[in-house]
PDB file of C-alpha atoms in Angstrom:
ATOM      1  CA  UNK J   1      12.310 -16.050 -11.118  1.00 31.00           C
ATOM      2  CA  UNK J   2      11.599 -19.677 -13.139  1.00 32.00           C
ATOM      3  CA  UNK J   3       9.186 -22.005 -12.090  1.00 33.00           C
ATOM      4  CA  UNK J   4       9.489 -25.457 -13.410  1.00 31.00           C
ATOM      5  CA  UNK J   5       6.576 -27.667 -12.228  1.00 37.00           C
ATOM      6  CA  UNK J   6       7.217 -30.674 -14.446  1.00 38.00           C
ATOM      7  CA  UNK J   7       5.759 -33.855 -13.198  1.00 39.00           C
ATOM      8  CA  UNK J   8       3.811 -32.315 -10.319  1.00 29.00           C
ATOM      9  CA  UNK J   9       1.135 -33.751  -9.231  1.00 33.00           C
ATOM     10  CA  UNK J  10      -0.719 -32.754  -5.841  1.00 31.00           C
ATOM     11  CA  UNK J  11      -1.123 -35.226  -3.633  1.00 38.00           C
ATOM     12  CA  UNK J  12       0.778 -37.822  -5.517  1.00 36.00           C
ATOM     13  CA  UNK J  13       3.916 -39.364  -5.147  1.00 33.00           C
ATOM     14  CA  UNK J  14       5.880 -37.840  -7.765  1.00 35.00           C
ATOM     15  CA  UNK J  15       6.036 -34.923  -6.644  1.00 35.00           C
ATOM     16  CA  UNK J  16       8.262 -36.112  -4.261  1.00 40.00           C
ATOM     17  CA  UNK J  17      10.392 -36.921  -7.760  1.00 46.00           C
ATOM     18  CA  UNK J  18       9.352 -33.880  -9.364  1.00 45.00           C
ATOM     19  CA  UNK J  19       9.503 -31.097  -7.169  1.00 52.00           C
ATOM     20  CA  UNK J  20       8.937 -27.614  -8.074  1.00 54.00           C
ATOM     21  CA  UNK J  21      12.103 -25.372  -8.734  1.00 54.00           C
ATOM     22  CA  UNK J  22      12.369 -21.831  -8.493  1.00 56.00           C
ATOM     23  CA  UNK J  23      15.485 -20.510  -9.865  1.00 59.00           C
ATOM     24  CA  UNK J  24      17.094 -16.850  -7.973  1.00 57.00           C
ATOM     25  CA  UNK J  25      18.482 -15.055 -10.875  1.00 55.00           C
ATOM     26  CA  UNK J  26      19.213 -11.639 -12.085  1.00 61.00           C
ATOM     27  CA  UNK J  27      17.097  -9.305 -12.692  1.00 54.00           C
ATOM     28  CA  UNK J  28      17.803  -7.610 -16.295  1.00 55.00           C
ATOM     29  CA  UNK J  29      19.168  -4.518 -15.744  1.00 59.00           C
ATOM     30  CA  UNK J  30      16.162  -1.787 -14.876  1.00 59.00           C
ATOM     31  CA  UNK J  31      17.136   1.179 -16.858  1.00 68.00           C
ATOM     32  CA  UNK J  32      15.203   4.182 -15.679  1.00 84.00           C
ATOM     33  CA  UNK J  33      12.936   5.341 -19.081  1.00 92.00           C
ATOM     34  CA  UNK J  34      12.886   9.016 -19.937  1.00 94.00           C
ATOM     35  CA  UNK J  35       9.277   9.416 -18.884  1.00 96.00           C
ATOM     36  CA  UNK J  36      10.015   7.792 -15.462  1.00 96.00           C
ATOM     37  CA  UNK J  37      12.896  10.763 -15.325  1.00 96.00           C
ATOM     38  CA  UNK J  38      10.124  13.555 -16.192  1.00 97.00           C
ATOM     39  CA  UNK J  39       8.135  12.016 -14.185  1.00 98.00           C
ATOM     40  CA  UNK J  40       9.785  11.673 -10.803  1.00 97.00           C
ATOM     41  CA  UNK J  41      11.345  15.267 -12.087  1.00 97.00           C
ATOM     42  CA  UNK J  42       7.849  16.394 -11.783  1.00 98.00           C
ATOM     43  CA  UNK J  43       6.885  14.815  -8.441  1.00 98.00           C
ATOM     44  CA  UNK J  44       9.502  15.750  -7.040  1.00 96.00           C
ATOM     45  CA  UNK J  45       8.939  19.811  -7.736  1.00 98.00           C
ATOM     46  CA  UNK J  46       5.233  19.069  -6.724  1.00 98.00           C
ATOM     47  CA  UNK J  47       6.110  17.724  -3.680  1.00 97.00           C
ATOM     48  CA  UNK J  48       8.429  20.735  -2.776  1.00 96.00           C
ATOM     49  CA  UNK J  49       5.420  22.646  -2.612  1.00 96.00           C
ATOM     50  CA  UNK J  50       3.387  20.917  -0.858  1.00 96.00           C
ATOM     51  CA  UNK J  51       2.775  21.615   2.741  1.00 95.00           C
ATOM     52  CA  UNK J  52       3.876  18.430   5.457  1.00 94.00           C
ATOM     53  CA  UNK J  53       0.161  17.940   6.515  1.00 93.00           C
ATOM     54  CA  UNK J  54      -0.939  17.755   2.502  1.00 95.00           C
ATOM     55  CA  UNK J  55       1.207  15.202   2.058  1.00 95.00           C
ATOM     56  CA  UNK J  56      -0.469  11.614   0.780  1.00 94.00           C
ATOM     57  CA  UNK J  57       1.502   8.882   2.607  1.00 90.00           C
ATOM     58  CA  UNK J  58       3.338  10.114   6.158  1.00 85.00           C
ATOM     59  CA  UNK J  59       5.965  12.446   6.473  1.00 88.00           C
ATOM     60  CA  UNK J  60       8.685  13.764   4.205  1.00 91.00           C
ATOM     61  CA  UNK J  61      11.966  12.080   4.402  1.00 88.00           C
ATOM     62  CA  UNK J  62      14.194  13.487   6.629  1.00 87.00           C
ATOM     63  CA  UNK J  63      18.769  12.104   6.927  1.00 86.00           C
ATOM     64  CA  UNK J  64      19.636  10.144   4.317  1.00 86.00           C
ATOM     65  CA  UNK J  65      16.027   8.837   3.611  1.00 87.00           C
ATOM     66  CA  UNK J  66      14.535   9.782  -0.073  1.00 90.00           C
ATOM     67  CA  UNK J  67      11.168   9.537  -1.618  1.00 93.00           C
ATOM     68  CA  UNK J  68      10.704   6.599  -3.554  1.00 91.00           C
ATOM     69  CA  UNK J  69       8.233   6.415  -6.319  1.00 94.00           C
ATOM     70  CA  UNK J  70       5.674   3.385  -6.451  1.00 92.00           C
ATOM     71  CA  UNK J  71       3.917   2.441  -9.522  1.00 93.00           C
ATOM     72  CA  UNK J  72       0.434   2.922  -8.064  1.00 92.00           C
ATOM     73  CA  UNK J  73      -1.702   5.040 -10.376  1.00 94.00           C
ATOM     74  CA  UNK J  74      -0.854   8.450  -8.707  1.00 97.00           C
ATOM     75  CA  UNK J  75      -3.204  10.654 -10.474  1.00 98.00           C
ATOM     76  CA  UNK J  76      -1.764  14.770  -9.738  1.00 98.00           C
ATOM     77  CA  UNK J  77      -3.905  17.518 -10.077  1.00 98.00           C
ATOM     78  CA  UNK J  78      -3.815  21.118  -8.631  1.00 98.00           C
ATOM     79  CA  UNK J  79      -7.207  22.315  -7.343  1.00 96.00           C
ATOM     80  CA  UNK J  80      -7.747  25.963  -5.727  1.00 94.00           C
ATOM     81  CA  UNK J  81      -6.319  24.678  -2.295  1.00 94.00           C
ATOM     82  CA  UNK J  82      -2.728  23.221  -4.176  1.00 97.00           C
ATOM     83  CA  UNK J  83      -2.099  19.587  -5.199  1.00 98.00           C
ATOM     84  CA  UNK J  84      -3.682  16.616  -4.126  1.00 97.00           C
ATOM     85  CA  UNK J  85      -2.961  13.008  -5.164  1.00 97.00           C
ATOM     86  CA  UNK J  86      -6.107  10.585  -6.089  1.00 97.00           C
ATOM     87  CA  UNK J  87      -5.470   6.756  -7.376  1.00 95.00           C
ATOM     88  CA  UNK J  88      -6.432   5.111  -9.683  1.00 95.00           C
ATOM     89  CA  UNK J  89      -8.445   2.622  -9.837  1.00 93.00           C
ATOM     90  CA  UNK J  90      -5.293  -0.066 -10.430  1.00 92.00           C
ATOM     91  CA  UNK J  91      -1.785   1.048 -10.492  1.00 92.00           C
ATOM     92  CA  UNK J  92       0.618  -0.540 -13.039  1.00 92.00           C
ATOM     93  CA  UNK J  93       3.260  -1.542 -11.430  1.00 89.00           C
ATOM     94  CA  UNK J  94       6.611  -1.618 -13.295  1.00 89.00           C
ATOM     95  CA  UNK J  95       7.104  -5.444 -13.675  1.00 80.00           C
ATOM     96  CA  UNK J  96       3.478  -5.822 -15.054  1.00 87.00           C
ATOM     97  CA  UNK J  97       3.678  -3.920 -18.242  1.00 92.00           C
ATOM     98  CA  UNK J  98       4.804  -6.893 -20.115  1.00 86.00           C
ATOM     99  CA  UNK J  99       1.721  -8.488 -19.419  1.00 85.00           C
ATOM    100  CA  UNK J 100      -0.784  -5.750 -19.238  1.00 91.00           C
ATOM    101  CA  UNK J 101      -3.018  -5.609 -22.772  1.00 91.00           C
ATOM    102  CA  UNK J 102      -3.138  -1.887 -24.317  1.00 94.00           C
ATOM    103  CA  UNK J 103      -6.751  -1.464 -24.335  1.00 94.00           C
ATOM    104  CA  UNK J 104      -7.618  -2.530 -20.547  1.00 93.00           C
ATOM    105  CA  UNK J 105      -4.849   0.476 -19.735  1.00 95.00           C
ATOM    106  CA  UNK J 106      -6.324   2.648 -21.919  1.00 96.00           C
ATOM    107  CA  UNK J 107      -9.163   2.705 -20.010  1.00 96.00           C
ATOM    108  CA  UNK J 108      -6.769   3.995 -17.055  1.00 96.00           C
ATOM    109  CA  UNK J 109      -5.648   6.542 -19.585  1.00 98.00           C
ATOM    110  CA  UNK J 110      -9.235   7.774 -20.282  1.00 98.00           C
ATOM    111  CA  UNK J 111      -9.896   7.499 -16.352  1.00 97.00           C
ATOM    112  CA  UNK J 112      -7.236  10.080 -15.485  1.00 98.00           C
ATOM    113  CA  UNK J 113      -8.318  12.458 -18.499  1.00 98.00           C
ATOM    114  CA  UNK J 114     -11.673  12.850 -17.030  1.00 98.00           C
ATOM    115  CA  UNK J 115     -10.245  13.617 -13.649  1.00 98.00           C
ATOM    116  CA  UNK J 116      -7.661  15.525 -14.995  1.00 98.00           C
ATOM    117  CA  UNK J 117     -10.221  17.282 -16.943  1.00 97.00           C
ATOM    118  CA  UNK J 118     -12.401  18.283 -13.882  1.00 98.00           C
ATOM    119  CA  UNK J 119      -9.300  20.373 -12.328  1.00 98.00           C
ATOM    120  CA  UNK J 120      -8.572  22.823 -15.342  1.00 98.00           C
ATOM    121  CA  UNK J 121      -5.703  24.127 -13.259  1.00 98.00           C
ATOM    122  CA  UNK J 122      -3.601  20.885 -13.465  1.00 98.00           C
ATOM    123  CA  UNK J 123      -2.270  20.822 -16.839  1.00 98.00           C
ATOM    124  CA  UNK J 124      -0.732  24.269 -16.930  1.00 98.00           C
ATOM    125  CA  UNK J 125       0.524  23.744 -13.553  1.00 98.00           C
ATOM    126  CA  UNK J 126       2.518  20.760 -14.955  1.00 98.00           C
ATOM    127  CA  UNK J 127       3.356  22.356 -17.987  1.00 98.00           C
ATOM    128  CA  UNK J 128       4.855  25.234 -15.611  1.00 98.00           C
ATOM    129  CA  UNK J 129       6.843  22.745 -13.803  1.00 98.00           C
ATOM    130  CA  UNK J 130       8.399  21.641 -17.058  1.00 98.00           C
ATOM    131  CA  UNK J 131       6.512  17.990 -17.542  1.00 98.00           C
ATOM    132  CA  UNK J 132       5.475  19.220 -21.018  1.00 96.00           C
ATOM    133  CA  UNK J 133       4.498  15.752 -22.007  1.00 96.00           C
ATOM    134  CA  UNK J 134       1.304  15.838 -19.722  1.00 97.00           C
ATOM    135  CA  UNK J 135      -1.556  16.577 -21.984  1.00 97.00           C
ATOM    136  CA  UNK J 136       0.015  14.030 -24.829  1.00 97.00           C
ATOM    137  CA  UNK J 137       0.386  11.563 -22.300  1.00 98.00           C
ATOM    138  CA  UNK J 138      -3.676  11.942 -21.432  1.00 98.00           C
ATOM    139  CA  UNK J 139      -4.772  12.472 -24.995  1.00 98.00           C
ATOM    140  CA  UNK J 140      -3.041   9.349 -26.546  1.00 98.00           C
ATOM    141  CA  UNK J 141      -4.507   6.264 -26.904  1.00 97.00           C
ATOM    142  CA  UNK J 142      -2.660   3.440 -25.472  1.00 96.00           C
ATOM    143  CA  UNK J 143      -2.414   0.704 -28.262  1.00 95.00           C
ATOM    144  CA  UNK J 144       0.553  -1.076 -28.245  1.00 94.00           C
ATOM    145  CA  UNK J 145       3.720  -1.476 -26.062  1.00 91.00           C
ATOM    146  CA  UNK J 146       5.467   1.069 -26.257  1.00 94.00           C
ATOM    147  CA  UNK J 147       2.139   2.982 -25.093  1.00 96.00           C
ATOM    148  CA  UNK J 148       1.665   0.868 -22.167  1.00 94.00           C
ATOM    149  CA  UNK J 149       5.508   1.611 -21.225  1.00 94.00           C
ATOM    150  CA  UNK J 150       5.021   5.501 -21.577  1.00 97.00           C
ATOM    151  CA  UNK J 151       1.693   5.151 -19.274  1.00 96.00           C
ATOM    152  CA  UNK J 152       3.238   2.848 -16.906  1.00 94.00           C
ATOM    153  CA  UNK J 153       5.843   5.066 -16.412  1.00 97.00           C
ATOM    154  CA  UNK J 154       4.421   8.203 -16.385  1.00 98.00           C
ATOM    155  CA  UNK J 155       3.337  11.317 -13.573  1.00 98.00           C
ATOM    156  CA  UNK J 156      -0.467   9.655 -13.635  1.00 98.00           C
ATOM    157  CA  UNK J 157       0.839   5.771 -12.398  1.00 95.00           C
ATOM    158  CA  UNK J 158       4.417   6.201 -11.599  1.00 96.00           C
ATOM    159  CA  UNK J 159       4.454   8.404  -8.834  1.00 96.00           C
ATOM    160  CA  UNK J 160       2.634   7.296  -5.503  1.00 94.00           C
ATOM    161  CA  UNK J 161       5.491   9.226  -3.110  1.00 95.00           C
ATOM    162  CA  UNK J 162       5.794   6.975  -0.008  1.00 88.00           C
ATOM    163  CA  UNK J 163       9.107   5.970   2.306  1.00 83.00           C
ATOM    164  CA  UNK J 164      11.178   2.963   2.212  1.00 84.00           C
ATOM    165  CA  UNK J 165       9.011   0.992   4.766  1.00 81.00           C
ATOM    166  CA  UNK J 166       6.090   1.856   3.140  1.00 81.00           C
ATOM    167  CA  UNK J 167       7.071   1.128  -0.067  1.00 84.00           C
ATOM    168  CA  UNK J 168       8.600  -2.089   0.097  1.00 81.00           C
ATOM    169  CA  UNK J 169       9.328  -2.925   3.749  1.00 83.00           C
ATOM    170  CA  UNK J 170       8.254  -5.807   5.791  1.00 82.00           C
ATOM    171  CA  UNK J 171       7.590  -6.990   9.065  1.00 82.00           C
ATOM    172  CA  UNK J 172       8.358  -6.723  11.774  1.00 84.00           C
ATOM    173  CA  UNK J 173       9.949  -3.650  11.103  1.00 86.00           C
ATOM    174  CA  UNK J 174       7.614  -1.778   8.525  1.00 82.00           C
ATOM    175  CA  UNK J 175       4.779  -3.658   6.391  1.00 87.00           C
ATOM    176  CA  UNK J 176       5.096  -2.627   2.882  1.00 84.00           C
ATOM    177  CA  UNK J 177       2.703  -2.109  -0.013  1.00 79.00           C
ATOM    178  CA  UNK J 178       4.222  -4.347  -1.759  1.00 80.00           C
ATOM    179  CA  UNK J 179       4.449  -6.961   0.234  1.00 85.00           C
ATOM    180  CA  UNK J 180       0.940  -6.685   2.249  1.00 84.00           C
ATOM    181  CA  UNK J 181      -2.531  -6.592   0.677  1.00 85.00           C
ATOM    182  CA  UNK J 182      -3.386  -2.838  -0.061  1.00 81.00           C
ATOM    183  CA  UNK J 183      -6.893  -3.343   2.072  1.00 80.00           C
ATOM    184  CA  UNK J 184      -5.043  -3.983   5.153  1.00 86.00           C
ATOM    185  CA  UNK J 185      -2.157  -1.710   4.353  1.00 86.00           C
ATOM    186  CA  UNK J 186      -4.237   1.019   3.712  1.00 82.00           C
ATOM    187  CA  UNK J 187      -5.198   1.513   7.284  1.00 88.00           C
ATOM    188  CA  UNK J 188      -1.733   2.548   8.338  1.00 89.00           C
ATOM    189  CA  UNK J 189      -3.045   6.053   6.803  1.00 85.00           C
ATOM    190  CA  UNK J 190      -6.530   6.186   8.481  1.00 82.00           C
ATOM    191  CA  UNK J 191      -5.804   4.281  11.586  1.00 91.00           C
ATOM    192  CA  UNK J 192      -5.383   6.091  15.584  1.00 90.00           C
ATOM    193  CA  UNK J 193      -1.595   6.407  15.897  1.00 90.00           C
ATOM    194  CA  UNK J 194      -2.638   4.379  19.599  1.00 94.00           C
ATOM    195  CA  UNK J 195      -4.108   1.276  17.519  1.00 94.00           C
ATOM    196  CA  UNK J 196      -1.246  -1.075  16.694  1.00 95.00           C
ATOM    197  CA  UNK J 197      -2.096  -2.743  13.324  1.00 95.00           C
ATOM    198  CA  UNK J 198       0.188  -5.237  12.907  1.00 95.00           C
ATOM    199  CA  UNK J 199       0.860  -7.551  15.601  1.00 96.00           C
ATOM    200  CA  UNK J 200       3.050 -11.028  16.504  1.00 96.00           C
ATOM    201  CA  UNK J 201       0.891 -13.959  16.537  1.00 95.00           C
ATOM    202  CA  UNK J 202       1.087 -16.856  18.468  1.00 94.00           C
ATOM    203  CA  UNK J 203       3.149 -19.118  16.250  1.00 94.00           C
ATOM    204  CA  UNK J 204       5.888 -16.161  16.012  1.00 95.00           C
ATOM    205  CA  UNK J 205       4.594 -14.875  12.726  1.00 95.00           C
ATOM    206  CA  UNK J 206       3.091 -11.098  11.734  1.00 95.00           C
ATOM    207  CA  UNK J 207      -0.070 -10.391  11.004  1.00 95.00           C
ATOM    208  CA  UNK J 208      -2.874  -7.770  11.114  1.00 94.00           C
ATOM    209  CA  UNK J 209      -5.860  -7.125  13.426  1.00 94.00           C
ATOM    210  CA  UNK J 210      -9.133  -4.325  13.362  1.00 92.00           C
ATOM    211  CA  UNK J 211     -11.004  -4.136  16.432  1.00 93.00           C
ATOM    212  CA  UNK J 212     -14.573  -5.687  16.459  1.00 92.00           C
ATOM    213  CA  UNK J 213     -16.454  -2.009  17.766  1.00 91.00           C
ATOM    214  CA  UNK J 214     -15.804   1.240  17.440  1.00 83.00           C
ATOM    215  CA  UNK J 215     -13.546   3.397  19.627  1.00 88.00           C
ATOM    216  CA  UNK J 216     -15.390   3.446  23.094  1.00 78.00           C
ATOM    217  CA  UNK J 217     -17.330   0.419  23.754  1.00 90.00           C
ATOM    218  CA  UNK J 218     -14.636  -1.005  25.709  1.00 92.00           C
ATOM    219  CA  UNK J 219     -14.859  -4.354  23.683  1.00 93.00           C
ATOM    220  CA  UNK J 220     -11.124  -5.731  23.869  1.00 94.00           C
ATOM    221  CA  UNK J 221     -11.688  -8.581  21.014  1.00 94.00           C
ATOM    222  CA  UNK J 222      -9.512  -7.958  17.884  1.00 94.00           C
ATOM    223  CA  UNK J 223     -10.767  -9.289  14.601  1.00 93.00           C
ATOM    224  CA  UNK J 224      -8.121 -10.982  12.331  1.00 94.00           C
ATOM    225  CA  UNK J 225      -7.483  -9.365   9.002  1.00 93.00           C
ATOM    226  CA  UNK J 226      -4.129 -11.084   7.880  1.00 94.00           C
ATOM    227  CA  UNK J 227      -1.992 -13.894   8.549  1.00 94.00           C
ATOM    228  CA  UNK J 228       0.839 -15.317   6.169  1.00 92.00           C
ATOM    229  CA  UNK J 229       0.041 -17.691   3.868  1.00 90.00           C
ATOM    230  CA  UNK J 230       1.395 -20.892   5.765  1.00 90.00           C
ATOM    231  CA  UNK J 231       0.934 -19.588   9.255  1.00 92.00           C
ATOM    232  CA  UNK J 232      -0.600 -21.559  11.730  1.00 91.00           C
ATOM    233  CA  UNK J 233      -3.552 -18.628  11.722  1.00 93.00           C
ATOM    234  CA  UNK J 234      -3.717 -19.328   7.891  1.00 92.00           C
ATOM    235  CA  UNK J 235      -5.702 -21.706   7.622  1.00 91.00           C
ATOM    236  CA  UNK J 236      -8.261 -20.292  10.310  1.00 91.00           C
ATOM    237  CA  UNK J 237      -8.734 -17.278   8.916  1.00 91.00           C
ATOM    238  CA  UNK J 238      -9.514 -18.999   5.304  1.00 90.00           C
ATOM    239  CA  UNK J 239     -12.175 -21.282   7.180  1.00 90.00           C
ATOM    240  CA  UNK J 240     -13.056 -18.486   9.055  1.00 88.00           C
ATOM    241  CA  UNK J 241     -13.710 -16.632   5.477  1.00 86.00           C
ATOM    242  CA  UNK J 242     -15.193 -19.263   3.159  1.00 85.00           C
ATOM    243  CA  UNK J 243     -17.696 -20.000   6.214  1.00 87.00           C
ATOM    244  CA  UNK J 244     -18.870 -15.752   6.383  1.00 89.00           C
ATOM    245  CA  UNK J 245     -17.440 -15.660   9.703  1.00 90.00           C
ATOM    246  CA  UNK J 246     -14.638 -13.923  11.529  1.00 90.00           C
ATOM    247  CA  UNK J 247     -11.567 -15.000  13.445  1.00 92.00           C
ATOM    248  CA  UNK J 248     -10.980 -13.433  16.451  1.00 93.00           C
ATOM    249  CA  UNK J 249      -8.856 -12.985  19.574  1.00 93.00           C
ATOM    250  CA  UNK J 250     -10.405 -12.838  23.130  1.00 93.00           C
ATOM    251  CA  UNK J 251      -9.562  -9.941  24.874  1.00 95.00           C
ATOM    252  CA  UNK J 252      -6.885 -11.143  27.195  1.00 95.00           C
ATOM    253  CA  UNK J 253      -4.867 -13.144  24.424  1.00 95.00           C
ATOM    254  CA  UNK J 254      -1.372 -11.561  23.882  1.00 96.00           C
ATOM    255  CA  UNK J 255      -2.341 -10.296  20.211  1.00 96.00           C
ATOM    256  CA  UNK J 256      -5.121  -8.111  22.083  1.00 96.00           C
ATOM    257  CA  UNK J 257      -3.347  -6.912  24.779  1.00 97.00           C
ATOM    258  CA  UNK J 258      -0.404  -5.938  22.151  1.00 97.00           C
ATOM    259  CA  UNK J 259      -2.780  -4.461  20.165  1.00 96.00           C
ATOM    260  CA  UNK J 260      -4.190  -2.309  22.520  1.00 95.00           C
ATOM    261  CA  UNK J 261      -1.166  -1.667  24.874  1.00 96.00           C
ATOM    262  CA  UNK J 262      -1.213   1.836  23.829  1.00 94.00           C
ATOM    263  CA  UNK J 263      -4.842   2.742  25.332  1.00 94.00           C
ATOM    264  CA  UNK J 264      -5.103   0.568  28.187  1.00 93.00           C
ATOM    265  CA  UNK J 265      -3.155   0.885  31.970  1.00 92.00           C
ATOM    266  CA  UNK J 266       0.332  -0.937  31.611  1.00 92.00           C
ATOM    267  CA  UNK J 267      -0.284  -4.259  33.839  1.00 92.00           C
ATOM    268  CA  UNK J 268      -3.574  -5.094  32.465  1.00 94.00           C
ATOM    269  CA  UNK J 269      -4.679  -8.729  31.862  1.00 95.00           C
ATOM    270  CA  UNK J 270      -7.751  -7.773  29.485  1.00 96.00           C
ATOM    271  CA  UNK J 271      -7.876  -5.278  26.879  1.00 96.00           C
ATOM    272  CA  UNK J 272     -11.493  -4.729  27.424  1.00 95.00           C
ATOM    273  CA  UNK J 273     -12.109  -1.929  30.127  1.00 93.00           C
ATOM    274  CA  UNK J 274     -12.228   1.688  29.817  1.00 92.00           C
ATOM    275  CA  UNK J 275      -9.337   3.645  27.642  1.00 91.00           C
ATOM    276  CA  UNK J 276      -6.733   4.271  29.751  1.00 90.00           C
ATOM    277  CA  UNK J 277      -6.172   8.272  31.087  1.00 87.00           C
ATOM    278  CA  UNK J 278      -3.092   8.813  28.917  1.00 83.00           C
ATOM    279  CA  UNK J 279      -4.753   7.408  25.581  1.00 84.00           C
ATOM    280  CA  UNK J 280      -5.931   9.702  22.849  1.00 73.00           C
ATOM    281  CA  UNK J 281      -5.445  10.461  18.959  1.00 46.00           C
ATOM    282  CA  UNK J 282      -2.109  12.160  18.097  1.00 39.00           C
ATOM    283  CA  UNK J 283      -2.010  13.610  14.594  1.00 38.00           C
ATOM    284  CA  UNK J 284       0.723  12.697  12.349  1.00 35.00           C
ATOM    285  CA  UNK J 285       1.361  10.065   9.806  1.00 35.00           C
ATOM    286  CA  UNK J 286       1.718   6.141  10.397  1.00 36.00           C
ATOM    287  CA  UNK J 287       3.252   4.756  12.992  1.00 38.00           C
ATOM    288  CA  UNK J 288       3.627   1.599  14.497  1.00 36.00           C
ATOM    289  CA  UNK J 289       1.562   2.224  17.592  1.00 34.00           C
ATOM    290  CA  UNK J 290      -1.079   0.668  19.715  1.00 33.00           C
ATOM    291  CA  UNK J 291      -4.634   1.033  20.595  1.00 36.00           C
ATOM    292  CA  UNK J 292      -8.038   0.442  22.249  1.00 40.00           C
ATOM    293  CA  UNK J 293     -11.565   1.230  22.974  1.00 36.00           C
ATOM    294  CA  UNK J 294     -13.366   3.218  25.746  1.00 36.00           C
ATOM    295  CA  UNK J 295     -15.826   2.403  28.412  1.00 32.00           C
ATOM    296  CA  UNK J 296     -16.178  -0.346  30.633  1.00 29.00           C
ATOM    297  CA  UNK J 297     -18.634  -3.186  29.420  1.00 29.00           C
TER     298      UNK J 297
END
C-alpha cells in the first residue's frame, strides 16, 4: 500500500487539491522461509497430541478448515501435564520484520529462553519431534536481519494455532485478531458462551460491549469497548475515554437486549431482570453467543 500525502494540510483548502492517495497493489510474492516450514512442521505434530480441551484458541478444525499459523509470539513448552502455549509479550508479525530493530527482538529471544529454560522437558521434546533448530534458535543473539527473519519466523513467534475467523476474519461474521484490538478480542476465549461480545450498533456498524457488573446483579447496562474508527459511536467512546468515563447502553436499547438475548426470556423489553431459566455456562470454545446477568434489581 503507498500513501502519498503531498500538499495536505488539515483543515485547509488544499487538501481538497491534494488529497491523500493510497495505491492497491501487489503484494511481493510471500515465499514461505525454511524456518516457517520447521516451524509449522513442528506445531503441527504438537498439536496432534494435544487433547481438544488443551487446545489454546477454540476447537480443532474440522471439513475443509486448516490451522492457520499467526505471528503472535507462541512460546511451546512441554510441562509434566503435555504442552501448553504462553505469549509473548509482543508477537512479530510477518509484515513487521522489516521494521523491527535486532536488539528490541532480542530481548523476545532472551524472554522465551528463560521460559523455555524453566520447562527442562521442552527442548528434547522438540528435538524429538524433529525441530532440531530449537535450542540455536534460543541461544542466538538476534543482531541483524537475517536474525530477526529466523525469530520472526520461528516455533517461539510464528505459531499462535487459531481458525480462519479468528485469525483474520471480520465482522459480522467472525472478528479477527488481526483486524480487532487484541484487549477486546481476547475475551472471545474467557467470555460465557451466553454473553454476545460483539454486537450491531445503532448506525449499522459492529462493535464490542462488557457488561457493567458481574454475572448476577441483574444490571442490564452494557459498557462500550469498541466502535470503528468513523462510526457514529466513535467519537463517543473517545470523549467518553479522554474524559475517564464510560459509554454505555441503557438496558432496554437494542445493543443490550442483543447482547443479552441469550440469558434473558425471549420477548423482553429490558435486559435487566433475573437470568432467564434456560441460561447457563456451556463449555467449549468461542462462539458468537449472547448473555446476561442474574437477579432482579
Amino acid at each position: 500500500m503507498t500513501v502519498a500525502p503531498t500538499g495536505l494540510h488539515l483543515g485547509g483548502v488544499e487538501s481538497e487539491n491534494h488529497p491523500w492517495k493510497i495505491r492497491l497493489v501487489d503484494h511481493p510474492k510471500r515465499f514461505e522461509s525454511s524456518y516457517f516450514r520447521a516451524a509449522k512442521e513442528a506445531a503441527k505434530k504438537i498439536l496432534a497430541e494435544m487433547a481438544d480441551a488443551d487446545l489454546p484458541y477454540g476447537p480443532r478444525p474440522t471439513g475443509a478448515e486448516h490451522w492457520e499459523m499467526h505471528h503472535g509470539g507462541s512460546l511451546w513448552v512441554k510441562g509434566r501435564g503435555g504442552w501448553r502455549m504462553y505469549r509473548a509479550r509482543v508477537g512479530v508479525e510477518w509484515s513487521m520484520q522489516f521494521c523491527a530493530e535486532p536488539v528490541k527482538v532480542d530481548r523476545l529471544r532472551r524472554e522465551a529462553a528463560e521460559l523455555l529454560d524453566a520447562f527442562p522437558l521442552t527442548l528434547p521434546a522438540l528435538r524429538a519431534l524433529g525441530y532440531d533448530e530449537a535450542e540455536q534458535l534460543l541461544r542466538t543473539a538476534v543482531t541483524d536481519a537475517d536474525g530477526v527473519e529466523a525469530w520472526t519466523d520461528s516455533l517461539f513467534n510464528a505459531c499462535v494455532p487459531m481458525s480462519h475467523g479468528n485469525h483474520q476474519g471480520i465482522l459480522p461474521k467472525v472478528p479477527g485478531e488481526h483486524h480487532y484490538p487484541w484487549p477486546v478480542k481476547g475475551a472471545d476465549f474467557v467470555r460465557y458462551d451466553d454473553f454476545q461480545l460483539w454486537v450491531t450498533l445503532p448506525d449499522g456498524t459492529h462493535g464490542a460491549v462488557a457488561p457493567v457488573d458481574r454475572r448476577g446483579s441483574g444490571d442490564g447496562h452494557v459498557r462500550l469497548v469498541h466502535a470503528p474508527e468513523g462510526s457514529e459511536a466513535a467519537g463517543t467512546l473517545a470523549e467518553a475515554q479522554e474524559a475517564g468515563k464510560m459509554a454505555v447502553f441503557p438496558p432496554n436499547s437494542r445493543v443490550a437486549l442483543e447482547a443479552f438475548a441469550q440469558q434473558i426470556e425471549p420477548g423482553k423489553r429490558t435486559a435487566s431482570g433475573p437470568l432467564s431459566p434456560g441460561a447457563g455456562h456451556r463449555d467449549g470454545g468461542p462462539r458468537r453467543s449472547h448473555g446476561h446477568t442474574g437477579r432482579p434489581r
